[in-house]
Amino acid sequence: MTEIPEEEQAAALRAVKEAGARRAKLLEKAEEILTKEIKPAAVKAARLGAGRSRIRELAQVGPTVMYRWFTEAGIPVREKRQPARPTRKGTRSS
């Protein structure tokens, strides 16, 4: 028996719904691990003097996230540098 297009669409939408639900659960679990395990461990490592690049690499988070954690924890973070001004082509700075 051949399926009609509406049945095929319904089956495809069910598959999307199931995959979306699994993804949502995984993202929720990932967020929990990030906030309850990785964040406190990263802050502790920084307080113990571990290198910030190494912490960020192992935590697998971006610098914005990591430095936000440090700021929230009261760990000193230097101000963000201003972007370098572009130089004019053909000029040299000494």
Short mmCIF file of N, CA, C and O in Angstrom, two decimals:
data_model
loop_
_atom_site.label_atom_id
_atom_site.label_comp_id
_atom_site.label_asym_id
_atom_site.label_seq_id
_atom_site.Cartn_x
_atom_site.Cartn_y
_atom_site.Cartn_z
N MET A 1 0.84 -1.17 0.00
CA MET A 1 0.00 0.00 0.00
C MET A 1 0.89 1.24 0.00
O MET A 1 1.87 1.32 0.72
N THR A 2 0.55 2.20 -0.78
CA THR A 2 1.33 3.43 -0.92
C THR A 2 0.83 4.48 0.07
O THR A 2 -0.37 4.65 0.24
N GLU A 3 1.80 5.16 0.70
CA GLU A 3 1.42 6.21 1.63
C GLU A 3 1.03 7.46 0.86
O GLU A 3 1.61 7.77 -0.18
N ILE A 4 0.09 8.19 1.39
CA ILE A 4 -0.28 9.46 0.78
C ILE A 4 0.63 10.54 1.33
O ILE A 4 1.23 10.38 2.41
N PRO A 5 0.78 11.65 0.59
CA PRO A 5 1.73 12.68 1.01
C PRO A 5 1.52 13.17 2.45
O PRO A 5 2.49 13.44 3.16
N GLU A 6 0.29 13.29 2.88
CA GLU A 6 0.02 13.76 4.24
C GLU A 6 0.57 12.80 5.28
O GLU A 6 1.09 13.22 6.32
N GLU A 7 0.50 11.51 5.01
CA GLU A 7 1.04 10.51 5.95
C GLU A 7 2.57 10.59 5.98
O GLU A 7 3.17 10.46 7.04
N GLU A 8 3.17 10.78 4.81
CA GLU A 8 4.62 10.93 4.75
C GLU A 8 5.07 12.19 5.51
O GLU A 8 6.07 12.15 6.25
N GLN A 9 4.31 13.27 5.33
CA GLN A 9 4.64 14.50 6.05
C GLN A 9 4.50 14.30 7.56
O GLN A 9 5.37 14.74 8.33
N ALA A 10 3.44 13.62 7.97
CA ALA A 10 3.21 13.37 9.39
C ALA A 10 4.35 12.53 9.97
O ALA A 10 4.84 12.80 11.07
N ALA A 11 4.79 11.53 9.22
CA ALA A 11 5.90 10.68 9.69
C ALA A 11 7.18 11.49 9.80
O ALA A 11 7.94 11.37 10.77
N ALA A 12 7.43 12.34 8.80
CA ALA A 12 8.63 13.18 8.84
C ALA A 12 8.57 14.15 10.01
O ALA A 12 9.57 14.38 10.70
N LEU A 13 7.40 14.72 10.27
CA LEU A 13 7.26 15.65 11.39
C LEU A 13 7.42 14.93 12.73
O LEU A 13 7.99 15.50 13.67
N ARG A 14 6.96 13.71 12.83
CA ARG A 14 7.17 12.93 14.06
C ARG A 14 8.66 12.71 14.29
O ARG A 14 9.16 12.82 15.42
N ALA A 15 9.38 12.40 13.22
CA ALA A 15 10.83 12.19 13.34
C ALA A 15 11.52 13.48 13.79
O ALA A 15 12.42 13.45 14.65
N VAL A 16 11.09 14.61 13.25
CA VAL A 16 11.66 15.90 13.65
C VAL A 16 11.36 16.16 15.12
O VAL A 16 12.24 16.57 15.90
N LYS A 17 10.12 15.90 15.53
CA LYS A 17 9.72 16.12 16.92
C LYS A 17 10.54 15.26 17.88
O LYS A 17 11.03 15.74 18.90
N GLU A 18 10.71 13.98 17.54
CA GLU A 18 11.48 13.07 18.40
C GLU A 18 12.94 13.50 18.50
O GLU A 18 13.51 13.53 19.59
N ALA A 19 13.52 13.83 17.37
CA ALA A 19 14.93 14.27 17.38
C ALA A 19 15.07 15.59 18.14
O ALA A 19 16.02 15.78 18.90
N GLY A 20 14.12 16.50 17.94
CA GLY A 20 14.15 17.77 18.65
C GLY A 20 14.04 17.59 20.16
O GLY A 20 14.72 18.28 20.93
N ALA A 21 13.19 16.67 20.58
CA ALA A 21 13.03 16.41 22.02
C ALA A 21 14.32 15.82 22.61
O ALA A 21 14.74 16.22 23.70
N ARG A 22 14.95 14.89 21.88
CA ARG A 22 16.21 14.32 22.36
C ARG A 22 17.28 15.40 22.46
O ARG A 22 18.03 15.47 23.43
N ARG A 23 17.35 16.26 21.45
CA ARG A 23 18.33 17.35 21.44
C ARG A 23 18.09 18.29 22.62
O ARG A 23 19.04 18.70 23.30
N ALA A 24 16.85 18.64 22.87
CA ALA A 24 16.53 19.54 23.99
C ALA A 24 16.99 18.94 25.31
O ALA A 24 17.54 19.65 26.16
N LYS A 25 16.78 17.64 25.50
CA LYS A 25 17.23 16.98 26.73
C LYS A 25 18.74 17.02 26.86
O LYS A 25 19.29 17.26 27.93
N LEU A 26 19.44 16.76 25.75
CA LEU A 26 20.90 16.80 25.77
C LEU A 26 21.42 18.20 26.07
O LEU A 26 22.37 18.37 26.85
N LEU A 27 20.80 19.21 25.46
CA LEU A 27 21.23 20.59 25.72
C LEU A 27 20.99 20.98 27.17
O LEU A 27 21.81 21.68 27.78
N GLU A 28 19.88 20.53 27.73
CA GLU A 28 19.58 20.80 29.13
C GLU A 28 20.64 20.16 30.03
O GLU A 28 21.14 20.78 30.97
N LYS A 29 20.99 18.92 29.72
CA LYS A 29 22.01 18.21 30.50
C LYS A 29 23.38 18.91 30.34
O LYS A 29 24.12 19.07 31.31
N ALA A 30 23.69 19.33 29.11
CA ALA A 30 24.96 20.02 28.86
C ALA A 30 25.03 21.33 29.65
O ALA A 30 26.06 21.66 30.24
N GLU A 31 23.94 22.06 29.71
CA GLU A 31 23.90 23.32 30.46
C GLU A 31 24.09 23.05 31.95
O GLU A 31 24.80 23.78 32.64
N GLU A 32 23.50 21.98 32.44
CA GLU A 32 23.65 21.60 33.85
C GLU A 32 25.11 21.26 34.17
O GLU A 32 25.66 21.71 35.18
N ILE A 33 25.76 20.50 33.29
CA ILE A 33 27.17 20.15 33.48
C ILE A 33 28.03 21.42 33.45
O ILE A 33 28.93 21.59 34.27
N LEU A 34 27.72 22.31 32.53
CA LEU A 34 28.48 23.55 32.39
C LEU A 34 28.39 24.39 33.67
O LEU A 34 29.42 24.85 34.18
N THR A 35 27.18 24.57 34.19
CA THR A 35 27.02 25.46 35.34
C THR A 35 27.34 24.80 36.68
O THR A 35 27.82 25.49 37.59
N LYS A 36 27.10 23.52 36.80
CA LYS A 36 27.29 22.86 38.10
C LYS A 36 28.64 22.18 38.25
O LYS A 36 29.05 21.88 39.37
N GLU A 37 29.31 21.90 37.15
CA GLU A 37 30.59 21.19 37.24
C GLU A 37 31.75 21.99 36.65
O GLU A 37 32.75 22.22 37.33
N ILE A 38 31.61 22.39 35.40
CA ILE A 38 32.73 23.05 34.71
C ILE A 38 33.01 24.43 35.29
O ILE A 38 34.16 24.77 35.59
N LYS A 39 31.97 25.24 35.48
CA LYS A 39 32.16 26.60 35.99
C LYS A 39 32.86 26.61 37.35
O LYS A 39 33.88 27.29 37.51
N PRO A 40 32.36 25.85 38.35
CA PRO A 40 33.05 25.88 39.65
C PRO A 40 34.48 25.35 39.57
O PRO A 40 35.38 25.87 40.25
N ALA A 41 34.71 24.34 38.75
CA ALA A 41 36.06 23.79 38.61
C ALA A 41 36.99 24.81 37.95
O ALA A 41 38.15 24.95 38.35
N ALA A 42 36.49 25.54 36.95
CA ALA A 42 37.30 26.55 36.27
C ALA A 42 37.65 27.68 37.23
O ALA A 42 38.79 28.16 37.26
N VAL A 43 36.68 28.12 38.00
CA VAL A 43 36.92 29.20 38.97
C VAL A 43 37.94 28.73 40.02
O VAL A 43 38.87 29.47 40.36
N LYS A 44 37.80 27.52 40.49
CA LYS A 44 38.75 26.98 41.48
C LYS A 44 40.15 26.92 40.89
O LYS A 44 41.13 27.30 41.53
N ALA A 45 40.25 26.43 39.65
CA ALA A 45 41.56 26.34 39.00
C ALA A 45 42.20 27.71 38.87
O ALA A 45 43.40 27.88 39.10
N ALA A 46 41.40 28.72 38.52
CA ALA A 46 41.94 30.08 38.39
C ALA A 46 42.41 30.60 39.75
O ALA A 46 43.48 31.21 39.83
N ARG A 47 41.65 30.33 40.78
CA ARG A 47 42.05 30.78 42.13
C ARG A 47 43.34 30.10 42.58
O ARG A 47 44.10 30.67 43.36
N LEU A 48 43.57 28.90 42.08
CA LEU A 48 44.78 28.16 42.45
C LEU A 48 45.97 28.52 41.55
O LEU A 48 47.05 27.96 41.70
N GLY A 49 45.75 29.42 40.61
CA GLY A 49 46.84 29.93 39.79
C GLY A 49 47.05 29.23 38.46
O GLY A 49 48.06 29.46 37.80
N ALA A 50 46.11 28.39 38.05
CA ALA A 50 46.25 27.72 36.76
C ALA A 50 46.16 28.76 35.64
O ALA A 50 45.49 29.78 35.78
N GLY A 51 46.82 28.47 34.54
CA GLY A 51 46.81 29.38 33.40
C GLY A 51 45.43 29.50 32.78
O GLY A 51 44.73 28.51 32.58
N ARG A 52 45.05 30.73 32.50
CA ARG A 52 43.71 30.97 31.98
C ARG A 52 43.49 30.37 30.60
O ARG A 52 42.40 29.88 30.31
N SER A 53 44.51 30.38 29.77
CA SER A 53 44.36 29.77 28.43
C SER A 53 44.11 28.27 28.56
O SER A 53 43.29 27.70 27.85
N ARG A 54 44.84 27.66 29.47
CA ARG A 54 44.67 26.21 29.69
C ARG A 54 43.29 25.90 30.26
O ARG A 54 42.64 24.94 29.85
N ILE A 55 42.83 26.72 31.19
CA ILE A 55 41.49 26.53 31.76
C ILE A 55 40.44 26.60 30.65
O ILE A 55 39.57 25.75 30.54
N ARG A 56 40.53 27.64 29.83
CA ARG A 56 39.56 27.83 28.75
C ARG A 56 39.60 26.68 27.76
O ARG A 56 38.57 26.20 27.30
N GLU A 57 40.80 26.23 27.43
CA GLU A 57 40.97 25.12 26.49
C GLU A 57 40.31 23.85 27.04
O GLU A 57 39.58 23.16 26.34
N LEU A 58 40.58 23.54 28.30
CA LEU A 58 40.03 22.33 28.90
C LEU A 58 38.53 22.42 29.14
O LEU A 58 37.80 21.43 29.00
N ALA A 59 38.05 23.61 29.49
CA ALA A 59 36.61 23.80 29.72
C ALA A 59 35.83 23.84 28.41
O ALA A 59 34.63 23.62 28.40
N GLN A 60 36.54 24.10 27.32
CA GLN A 60 35.94 24.21 26.00
C GLN A 60 34.85 25.27 25.96
O GLN A 60 33.74 25.05 25.48
N VAL A 61 35.21 26.45 26.51
CA VAL A 61 34.31 27.60 26.47
C VAL A 61 35.06 28.78 25.87
O VAL A 61 36.29 28.80 25.84
N GLY A 62 34.32 29.75 25.41
CA GLY A 62 34.93 30.95 24.85
C GLY A 62 35.40 31.89 25.94
O GLY A 62 35.02 31.77 27.10
N PRO A 63 36.24 32.85 25.56
CA PRO A 63 36.78 33.77 26.55
C PRO A 63 35.70 34.62 27.22
O PRO A 63 35.79 34.92 28.40
N THR A 64 34.67 35.00 26.49
CA THR A 64 33.61 35.81 27.08
C THR A 64 32.93 35.08 28.23
O THR A 64 32.72 35.66 29.30
N VAL A 65 32.63 33.81 28.03
CA VAL A 65 31.99 33.01 29.07
C VAL A 65 32.93 32.86 30.26
O VAL A 65 32.54 33.09 31.41
N MET A 66 34.16 32.49 30.00
CA MET A 66 35.10 32.25 31.09
C MET A 66 35.34 33.51 31.92
O MET A 66 35.29 33.48 33.14
N TYR A 67 35.56 34.64 31.25
CA TYR A 67 35.83 35.86 31.99
C TYR A 67 34.58 36.37 32.71
O TYR A 67 34.68 37.00 33.75
N ARG A 68 33.40 36.06 32.18
CA ARG A 68 32.18 36.39 32.92
C ARG A 68 32.12 35.59 34.22
O ARG A 68 31.80 36.12 35.27
N TRP A 69 32.47 34.30 34.15
CA TRP A 69 32.52 33.47 35.36
C TRP A 69 33.49 34.06 36.37
O TRP A 69 33.18 34.16 37.56
N PHE A 70 34.68 34.44 35.90
CA PHE A 70 35.69 34.98 36.80
C PHE A 70 35.21 36.28 37.44
O PHE A 70 35.40 36.50 38.64
N THR A 71 34.60 37.15 36.66
CA THR A 71 34.08 38.41 37.18
C THR A 71 33.02 38.14 38.24
O THR A 71 33.05 38.75 39.32
N GLU A 72 32.11 37.22 37.97
CA GLU A 72 31.07 36.86 38.93
C GLU A 72 31.67 36.32 40.22
O GLU A 72 31.11 36.53 41.30
N ALA A 73 32.79 35.63 40.11
CA ALA A 73 33.44 35.02 41.27
C ALA A 73 34.38 36.00 41.98
O ALA A 73 34.99 35.64 42.98
N GLY A 74 34.51 37.22 41.46
CA GLY A 74 35.38 38.21 42.09
C GLY A 74 36.84 38.05 41.75
O GLY A 74 37.70 38.62 42.42
N ILE A 75 37.15 37.30 40.72
CA ILE A 75 38.53 37.14 40.27
C ILE A 75 38.85 38.30 39.33
O ILE A 75 38.11 38.56 38.39
N PRO A 76 39.95 39.02 39.58
CA PRO A 76 40.28 40.18 38.74
C PRO A 76 40.47 39.80 37.27
O PRO A 76 41.11 38.79 36.95
N VAL A 77 39.87 40.59 36.42
CA VAL A 77 39.97 40.41 34.97
C VAL A 77 40.30 41.77 34.39
O VAL A 77 39.63 42.75 34.71
N ARG A 78 41.33 41.84 33.57
CA ARG A 78 41.69 43.14 33.00
C ARG A 78 40.67 43.55 31.95
O ARG A 78 40.00 42.72 31.35
N GLU A 79 40.58 44.84 31.74
CA GLU A 79 39.65 45.37 30.75
C GLU A 79 40.03 44.87 29.35
O GLU A 79 41.20 44.65 29.07
N LYS A 80 39.03 44.75 28.52
CA LYS A 80 39.24 44.32 27.15
C LYS A 80 40.03 45.40 26.40
O LYS A 80 39.79 46.59 26.58
N ARG A 81 41.00 44.97 25.61
CA ARG A 81 41.80 45.91 24.83
C ARG A 81 40.97 46.53 23.72
O ARG A 81 40.11 45.89 23.14
N GLN A 82 41.30 47.77 23.42
CA GLN A 82 40.67 48.42 22.28
C GLN A 82 41.21 47.79 21.01
O GLN A 82 42.39 47.44 20.96
N PRO A 83 40.39 47.65 19.99
CA PRO A 83 40.91 47.08 18.74
C PRO A 83 41.99 47.97 18.14
O PRO A 83 41.94 49.19 18.28
N ALA A 84 42.96 47.34 17.52
CA ALA A 84 44.06 48.08 16.91
C ALA A 84 43.52 48.95 15.77
O ALA A 84 42.64 48.52 15.02
N ARG A 85 44.07 50.16 15.68
CA ARG A 85 43.66 51.03 14.58
C ARG A 85 44.34 50.55 13.31
O ARG A 85 45.52 50.22 13.32
N PRO A 86 43.61 50.53 12.23
CA PRO A 86 44.24 50.10 10.97
C PRO A 86 45.27 51.12 10.52
O PRO A 86 45.09 52.32 10.71
N THR A 87 46.36 50.62 9.96
CA THR A 87 47.40 51.52 9.45
C THR A 87 47.13 51.78 7.99
O THR A 87 46.54 50.97 7.28
N ARG A 88 47.59 52.95 7.55
CA ARG A 88 47.41 53.27 6.13
C ARG A 88 48.43 52.48 5.31
O ARG A 88 49.57 52.31 5.72
N LYS A 89 47.98 52.01 4.19
CA LYS A 89 48.86 51.24 3.32
C LYS A 89 50.02 52.12 2.84
O LYS A 89 49.82 53.26 2.47
N GLY A 90 51.21 51.59 2.90
CA GLY A 90 52.37 52.32 2.44
C GLY A 90 53.06 53.13 3.51
O GLY A 90 54.08 53.72 3.25
N THR A 91 52.48 53.17 4.72
CA THR A 91 53.15 53.89 5.80
C THR A 91 53.78 52.89 6.74
O THR A 91 53.34 51.76 6.87
N ARG A 92 54.82 53.34 7.38
CA ARG A 92 55.55 52.48 8.31
C ARG A 92 55.55 53.12 9.68
O ARG A 92 55.73 54.32 9.80
N SER A 93 55.33 52.30 10.68
CA SER A 93 55.46 52.85 12.04
C SER A 93 56.80 52.41 12.58
O SER A 93 57.25 51.30 12.39
N SER A 94 57.48 53.33 13.27
CA SER A 94 58.80 53.01 13.80
C SER A 94 58.74 52.86 15.28
O SER A 94 58.07 53.47 15.97
#
